[in-house]
Coordinates of C-alpha atoms in Angstrom, one line a residue:
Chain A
X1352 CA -2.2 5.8 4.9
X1353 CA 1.2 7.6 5.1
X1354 CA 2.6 5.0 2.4
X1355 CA -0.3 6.6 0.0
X1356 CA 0.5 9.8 0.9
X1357 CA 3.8 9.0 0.3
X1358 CA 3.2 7.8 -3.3
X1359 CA 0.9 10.9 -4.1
X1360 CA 3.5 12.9 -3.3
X1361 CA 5.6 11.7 -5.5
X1362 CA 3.1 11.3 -8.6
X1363 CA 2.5 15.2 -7.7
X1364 CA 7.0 15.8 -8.0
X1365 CA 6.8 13.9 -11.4
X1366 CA 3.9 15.7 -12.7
X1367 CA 5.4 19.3 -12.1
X1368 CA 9.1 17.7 -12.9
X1369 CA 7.6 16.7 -16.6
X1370 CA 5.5 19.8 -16.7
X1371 CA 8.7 22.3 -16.2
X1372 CA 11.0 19.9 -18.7
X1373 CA 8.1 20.1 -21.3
X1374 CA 8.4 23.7 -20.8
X1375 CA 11.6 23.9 -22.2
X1376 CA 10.5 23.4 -26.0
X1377 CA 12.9 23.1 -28.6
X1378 CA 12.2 26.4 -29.7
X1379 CA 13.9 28.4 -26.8
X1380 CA 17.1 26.2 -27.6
X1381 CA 19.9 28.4 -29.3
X1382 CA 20.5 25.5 -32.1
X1383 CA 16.8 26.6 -33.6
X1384 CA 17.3 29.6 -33.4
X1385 CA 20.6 29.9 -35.2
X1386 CA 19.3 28.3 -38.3
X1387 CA 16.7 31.2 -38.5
X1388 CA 17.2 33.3 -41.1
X1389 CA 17.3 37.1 -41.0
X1390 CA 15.6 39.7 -43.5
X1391 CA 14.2 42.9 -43.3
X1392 CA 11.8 43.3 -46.2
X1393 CA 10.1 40.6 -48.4
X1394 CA 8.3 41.0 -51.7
X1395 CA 5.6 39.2 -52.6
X1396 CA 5.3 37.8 -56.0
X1397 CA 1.8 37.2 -57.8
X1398 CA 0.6 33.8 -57.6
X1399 CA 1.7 31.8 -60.5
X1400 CA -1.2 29.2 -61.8
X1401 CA -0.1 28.1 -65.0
X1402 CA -0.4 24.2 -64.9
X1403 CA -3.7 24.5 -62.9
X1404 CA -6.4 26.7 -63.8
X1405 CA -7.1 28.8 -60.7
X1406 CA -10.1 31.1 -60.8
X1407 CA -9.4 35.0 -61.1
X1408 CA -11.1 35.4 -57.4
X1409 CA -8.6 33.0 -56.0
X1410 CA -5.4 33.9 -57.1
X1411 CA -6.1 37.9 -56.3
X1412 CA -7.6 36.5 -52.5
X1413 CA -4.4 34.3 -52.3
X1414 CA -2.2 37.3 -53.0
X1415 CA -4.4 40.1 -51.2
X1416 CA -4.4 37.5 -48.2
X1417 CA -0.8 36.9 -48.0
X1418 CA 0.6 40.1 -48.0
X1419 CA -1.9 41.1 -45.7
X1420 CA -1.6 38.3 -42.7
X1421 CA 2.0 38.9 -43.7
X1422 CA 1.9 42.3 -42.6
X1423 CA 0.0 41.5 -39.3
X1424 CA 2.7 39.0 -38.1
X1425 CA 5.1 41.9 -38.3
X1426 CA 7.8 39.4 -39.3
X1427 CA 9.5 42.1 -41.8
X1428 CA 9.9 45.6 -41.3
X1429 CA 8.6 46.2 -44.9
X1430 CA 6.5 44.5 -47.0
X1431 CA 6.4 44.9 -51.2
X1432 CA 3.9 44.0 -53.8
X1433 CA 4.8 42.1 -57.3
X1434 CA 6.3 44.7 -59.1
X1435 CA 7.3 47.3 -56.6
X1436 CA 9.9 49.4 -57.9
X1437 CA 10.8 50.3 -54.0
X1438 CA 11.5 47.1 -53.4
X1439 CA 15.0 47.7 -55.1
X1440 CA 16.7 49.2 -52.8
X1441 CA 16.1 47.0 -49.8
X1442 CA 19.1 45.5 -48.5
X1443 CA 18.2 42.2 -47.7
X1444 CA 15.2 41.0 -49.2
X1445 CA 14.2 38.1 -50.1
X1446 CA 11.1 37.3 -52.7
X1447 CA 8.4 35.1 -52.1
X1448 CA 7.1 32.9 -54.8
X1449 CA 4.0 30.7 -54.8
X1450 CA 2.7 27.9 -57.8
X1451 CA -0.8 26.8 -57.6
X1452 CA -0.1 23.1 -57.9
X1453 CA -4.0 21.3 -56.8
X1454 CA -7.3 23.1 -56.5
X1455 CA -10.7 21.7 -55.6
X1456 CA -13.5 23.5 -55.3
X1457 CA -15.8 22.2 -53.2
X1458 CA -19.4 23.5 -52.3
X1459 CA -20.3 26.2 -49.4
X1460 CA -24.0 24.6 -49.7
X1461 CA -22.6 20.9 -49.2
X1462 CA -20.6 21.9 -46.3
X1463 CA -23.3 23.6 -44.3
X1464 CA -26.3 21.1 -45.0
X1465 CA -23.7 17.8 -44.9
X1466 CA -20.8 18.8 -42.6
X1467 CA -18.3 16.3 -44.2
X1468 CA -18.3 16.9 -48.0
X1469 CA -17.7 19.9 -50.0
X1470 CA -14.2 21.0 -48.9
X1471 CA -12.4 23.4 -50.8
X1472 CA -9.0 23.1 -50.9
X1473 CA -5.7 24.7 -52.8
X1474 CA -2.1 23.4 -52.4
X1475 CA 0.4 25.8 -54.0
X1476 CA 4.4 25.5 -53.5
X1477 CA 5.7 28.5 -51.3
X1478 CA 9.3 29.0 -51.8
X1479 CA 11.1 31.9 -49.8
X1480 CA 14.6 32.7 -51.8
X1481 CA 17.3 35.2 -51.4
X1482 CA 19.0 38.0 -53.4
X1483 CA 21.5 35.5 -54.7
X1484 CA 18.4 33.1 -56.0
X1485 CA 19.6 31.0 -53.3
X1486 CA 16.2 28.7 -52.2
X1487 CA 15.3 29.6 -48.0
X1488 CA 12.2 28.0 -47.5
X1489 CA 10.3 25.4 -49.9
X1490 CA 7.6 24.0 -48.4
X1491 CA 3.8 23.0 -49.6
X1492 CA 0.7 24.2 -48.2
X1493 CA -2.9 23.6 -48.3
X1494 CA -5.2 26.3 -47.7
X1495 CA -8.8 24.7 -47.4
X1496 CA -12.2 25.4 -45.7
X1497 CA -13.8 22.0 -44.6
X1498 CA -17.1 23.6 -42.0
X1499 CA -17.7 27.0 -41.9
X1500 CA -17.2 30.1 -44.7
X1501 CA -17.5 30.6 -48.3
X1502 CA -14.8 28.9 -50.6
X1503 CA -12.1 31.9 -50.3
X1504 CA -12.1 31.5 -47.3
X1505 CA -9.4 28.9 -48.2
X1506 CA -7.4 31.8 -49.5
X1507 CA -7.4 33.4 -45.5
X1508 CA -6.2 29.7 -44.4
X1509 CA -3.3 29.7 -46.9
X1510 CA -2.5 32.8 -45.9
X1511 CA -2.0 32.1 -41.8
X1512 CA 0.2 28.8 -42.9
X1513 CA 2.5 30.6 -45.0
X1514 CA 2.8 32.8 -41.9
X1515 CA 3.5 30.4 -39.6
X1516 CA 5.9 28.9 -42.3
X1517 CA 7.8 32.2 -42.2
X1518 CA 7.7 31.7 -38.1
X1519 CA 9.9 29.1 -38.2
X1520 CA 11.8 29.9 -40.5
X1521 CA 12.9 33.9 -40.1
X1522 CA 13.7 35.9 -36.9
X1523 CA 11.3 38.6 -36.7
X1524 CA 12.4 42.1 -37.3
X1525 CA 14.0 44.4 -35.0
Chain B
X775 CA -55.0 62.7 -92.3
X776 CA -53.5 59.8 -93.3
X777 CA -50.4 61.0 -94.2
X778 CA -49.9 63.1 -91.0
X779 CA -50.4 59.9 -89.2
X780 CA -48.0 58.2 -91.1
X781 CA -45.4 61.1 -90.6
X782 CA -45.9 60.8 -86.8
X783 CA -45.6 56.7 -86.9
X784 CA -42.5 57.0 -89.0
X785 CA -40.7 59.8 -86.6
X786 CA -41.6 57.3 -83.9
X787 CA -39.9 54.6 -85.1
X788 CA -36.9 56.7 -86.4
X789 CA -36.6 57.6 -82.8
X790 CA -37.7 54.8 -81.0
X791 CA -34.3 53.1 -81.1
X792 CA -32.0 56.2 -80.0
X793 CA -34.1 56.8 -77.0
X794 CA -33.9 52.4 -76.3
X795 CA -30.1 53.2 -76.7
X796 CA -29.9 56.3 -74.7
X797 CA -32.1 54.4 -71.7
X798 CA -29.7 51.4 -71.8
X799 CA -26.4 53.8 -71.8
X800 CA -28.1 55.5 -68.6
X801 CA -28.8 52.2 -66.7
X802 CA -25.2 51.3 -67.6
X803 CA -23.4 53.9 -66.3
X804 CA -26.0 53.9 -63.3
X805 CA -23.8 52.8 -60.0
X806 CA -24.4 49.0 -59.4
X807 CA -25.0 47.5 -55.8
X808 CA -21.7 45.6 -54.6
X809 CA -20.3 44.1 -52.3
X810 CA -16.4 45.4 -51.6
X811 CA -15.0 41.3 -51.0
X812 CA -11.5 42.8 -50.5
X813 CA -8.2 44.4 -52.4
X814 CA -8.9 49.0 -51.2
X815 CA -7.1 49.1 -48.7
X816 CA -9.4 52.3 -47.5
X817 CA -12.7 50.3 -47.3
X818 CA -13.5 47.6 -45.1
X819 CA -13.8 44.5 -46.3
X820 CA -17.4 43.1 -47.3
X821 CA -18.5 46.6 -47.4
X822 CA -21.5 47.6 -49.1
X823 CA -21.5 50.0 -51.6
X824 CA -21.6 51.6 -55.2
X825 CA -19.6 50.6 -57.8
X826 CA -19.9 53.6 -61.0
X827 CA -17.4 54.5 -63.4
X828 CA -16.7 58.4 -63.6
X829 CA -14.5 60.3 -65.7
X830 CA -11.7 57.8 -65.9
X831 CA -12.0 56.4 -62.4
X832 CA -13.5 53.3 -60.9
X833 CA -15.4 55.0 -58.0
X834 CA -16.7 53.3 -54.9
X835 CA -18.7 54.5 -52.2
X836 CA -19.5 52.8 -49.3
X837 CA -21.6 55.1 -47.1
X838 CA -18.8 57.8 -45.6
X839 CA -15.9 56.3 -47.2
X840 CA -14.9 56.0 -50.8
X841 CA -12.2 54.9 -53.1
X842 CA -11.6 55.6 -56.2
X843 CA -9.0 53.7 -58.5
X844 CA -7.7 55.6 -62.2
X845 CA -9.3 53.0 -65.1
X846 CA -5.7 52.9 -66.6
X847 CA -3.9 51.9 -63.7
X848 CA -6.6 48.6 -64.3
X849 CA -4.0 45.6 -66.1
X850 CA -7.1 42.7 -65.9
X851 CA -10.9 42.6 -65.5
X852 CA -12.0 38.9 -64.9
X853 CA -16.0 38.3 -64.2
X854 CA -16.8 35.0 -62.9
X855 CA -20.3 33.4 -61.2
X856 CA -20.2 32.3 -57.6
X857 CA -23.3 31.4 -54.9
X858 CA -24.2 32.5 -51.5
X859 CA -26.7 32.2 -48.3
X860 CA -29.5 34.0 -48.8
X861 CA -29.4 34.5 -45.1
X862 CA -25.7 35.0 -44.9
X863 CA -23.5 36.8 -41.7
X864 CA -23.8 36.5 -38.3
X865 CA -27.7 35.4 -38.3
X866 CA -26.8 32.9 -40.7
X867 CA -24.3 31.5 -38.6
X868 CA -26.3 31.2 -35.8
X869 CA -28.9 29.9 -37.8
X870 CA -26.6 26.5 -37.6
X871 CA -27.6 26.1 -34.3
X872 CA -30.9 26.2 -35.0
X873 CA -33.0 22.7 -33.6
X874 CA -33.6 19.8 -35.5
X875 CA -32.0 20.5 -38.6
X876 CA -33.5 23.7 -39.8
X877 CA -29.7 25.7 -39.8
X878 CA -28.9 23.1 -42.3
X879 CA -32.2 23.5 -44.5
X880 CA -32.1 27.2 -44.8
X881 CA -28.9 26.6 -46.5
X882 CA -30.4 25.3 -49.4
X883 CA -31.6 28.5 -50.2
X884 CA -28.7 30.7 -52.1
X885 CA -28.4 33.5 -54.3
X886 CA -26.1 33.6 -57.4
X887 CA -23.8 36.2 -57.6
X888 CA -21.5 37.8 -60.4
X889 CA -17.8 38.1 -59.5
X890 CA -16.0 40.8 -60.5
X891 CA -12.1 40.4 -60.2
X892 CA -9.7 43.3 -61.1
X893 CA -5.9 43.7 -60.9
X894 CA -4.5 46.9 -60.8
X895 CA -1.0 48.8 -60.4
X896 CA -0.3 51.4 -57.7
X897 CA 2.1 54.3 -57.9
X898 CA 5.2 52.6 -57.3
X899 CA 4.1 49.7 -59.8
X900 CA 2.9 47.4 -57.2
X901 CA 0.3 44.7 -57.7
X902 CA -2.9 44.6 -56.4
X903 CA -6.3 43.0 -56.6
X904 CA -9.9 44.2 -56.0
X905 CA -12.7 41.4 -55.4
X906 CA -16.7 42.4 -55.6
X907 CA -19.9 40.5 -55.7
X908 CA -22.4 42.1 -58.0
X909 CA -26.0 40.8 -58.5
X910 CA -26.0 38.0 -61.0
X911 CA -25.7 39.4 -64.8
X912 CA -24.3 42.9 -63.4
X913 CA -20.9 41.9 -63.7
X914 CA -20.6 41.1 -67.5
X915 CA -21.6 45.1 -68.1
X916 CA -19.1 46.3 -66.1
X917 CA -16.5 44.4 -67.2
X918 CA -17.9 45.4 -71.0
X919 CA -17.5 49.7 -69.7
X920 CA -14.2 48.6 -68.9
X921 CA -13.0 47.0 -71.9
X922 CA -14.3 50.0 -74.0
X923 CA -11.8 52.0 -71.7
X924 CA -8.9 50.4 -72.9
X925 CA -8.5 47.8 -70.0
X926 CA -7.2 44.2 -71.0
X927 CA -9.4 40.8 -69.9
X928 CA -8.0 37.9 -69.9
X929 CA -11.4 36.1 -70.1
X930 CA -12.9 38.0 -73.3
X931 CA -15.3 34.8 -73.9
X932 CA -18.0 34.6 -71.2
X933 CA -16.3 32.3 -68.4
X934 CA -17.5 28.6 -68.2
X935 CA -18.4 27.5 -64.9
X936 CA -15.5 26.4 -62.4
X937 CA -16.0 22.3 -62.3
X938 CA -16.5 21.6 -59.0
X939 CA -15.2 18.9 -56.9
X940 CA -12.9 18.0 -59.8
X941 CA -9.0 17.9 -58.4
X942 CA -6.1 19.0 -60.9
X943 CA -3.0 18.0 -60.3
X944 CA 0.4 18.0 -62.3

């Protein structure tokens, strides 16, 4: 009896041992956070869809719901639109460029009656670069609605990756 | 007789087409049913409203609140067709949990709608776009009223219909 105990005990030690190591993610390390990157304001520049034909509604969403999760995070102290002649006199701004690169549009009506086909998805090219031109970020995301929600509802989903992309990548503003 | 007859048949069809033109100006400047999908920043978004064209502004009204946006500061007007629930929001979505299926069959049953897509310029020459749902064949008459106004399209031609489920890549 005392020999189980014994060994419970010392499942319970290893349990709370892993459990307060795992804690420690790589994320609280000072390495990671050194190879952050710092910036006060970004602009945002109108989705480019050249090579693939993106309907109208989509590339204003994709914009539209960029900036705006963008703002939310409260990642940069300011935020400009494409075009903002503000945006000039920012001191350390970076621009934000995005290229529609693959679209699908799938069906609302298929997703709701089937559940697996119908999925809507866009993958654009997101790259984050500085003053200089100098590239901080490129990465590709896929904004997509596979259940629930109307097909611009991809356009929201894009939107919260890029943000979480900018997560990793930036230290949020003081 | 005869001849005032004739007279009053002849003043009728001399007019018959100013008034048939003077009706269809009236229902086009009439405000049109939306809905506000997103892009002023003062309305909520999937607001209904009314969409009208006044003296050189886009206005929109949505109960209390209202925007209005100057028709020059307009750079595109795209219109495009989409679909949706006929029972669409929160009872639609709990409609999926409906028993034995019936969520799923009540989906079947959509509406088309008109898209109307706009891009516009603020103050400081920032970009922005506006996105609203009009009644199907609403759209296309707005986006006409605009055009006479001076504003650009980049889809003059009718727009085909998105191919769907069809992936392009480069």
């Amino acid at each position: 009896m005392t020999g189980a105990r014994r060994v419970a005990v010392v499942l319970c030690c290893a349990v709370v041992a892993a459990w307060v190591f795992a804690g420690e993610s790589p994320s609280k390390t000072t390495g990671q956070a050194a190879t952050k990157h710092t910036a006060s304001a970004i602009q945002v520049m109108a989705i480019q869809s050249k090579e693939v034909k993106l309907p109208a509604q989509f590339e204003m969403a994709l914009y539209e719901n960029l900036i705006e999760q963008i703002e939310r995070s409260k990642r940069f102290q300011h935020v400009y639109r494409d075009g903002d002649e503000t945006a000039a006199g920012a001191p350390d701004l970076v621009t934000l460029s995005s290229t529609v690169w693959g679209f699908q549009e799938g069906s609302a009506m298929k997703r709701q009656v089937t559940t697996v086909s119908g999925k809507t998805s866009i993958k654009v090219n997101v790259q984050v670069a500085d003053r200089q031109g100098k590239v901080l970020v490129n990465r590709d995301v896929e904004g997509k609605v596979r259940f629930l929600g109307e097909n611009l509802r991809a356009t929201y989903d894009f939107g919260k990756k890029v943000v979480a992309a900018l997560d990793e990548n930036f230290v949020a503003a003081k | 007789m005869l001849p005032r007859m004739l007279a009053t048949l002849l003043a009728f069809l001399c007019l018959w087409p100013g008034a048939v033109a003077a009706q269809e100006k009236q229902e086009k400047d009439a405000p049109v049913g939306v809905t506000h999908v997103l892009g002023f920043e003062a309305i909520k978004r999937n607001a209904k409203g009314k969409l009208s064209l006044q003296g050189g502004m886009l206005h929109f009204q949505a109960g209390m609140t209202q925007a209005d946006l100057p028709v020059k500061s307009i750079q595109d007007v795209v219109t495009g067709v989409d679909s949706r629930r006929l029972i669409g929001g929160p009872v639609g979505t709990m409609t999926m949990l409906a028993p034995y299926g019936s969520g799923r069959f009540l989906s079947l049953f959509r509406e088309k709608i008109d898209v109307l897509t706009l891009a516009y310029r603020d103050a400081s020459g920032g970009l922005h776009g506006a996105i609203f749902t009009l009644p199907e064949g609403k759209a296309k008459a707005m986006k006409e009223q605009l055009v006479a106004m001076g504003v650009h399209s980049s889809t003059p031609e009718e727009p085909a219909k998105a191919e769907a489920g069809k992936e392009k890549k480069q």
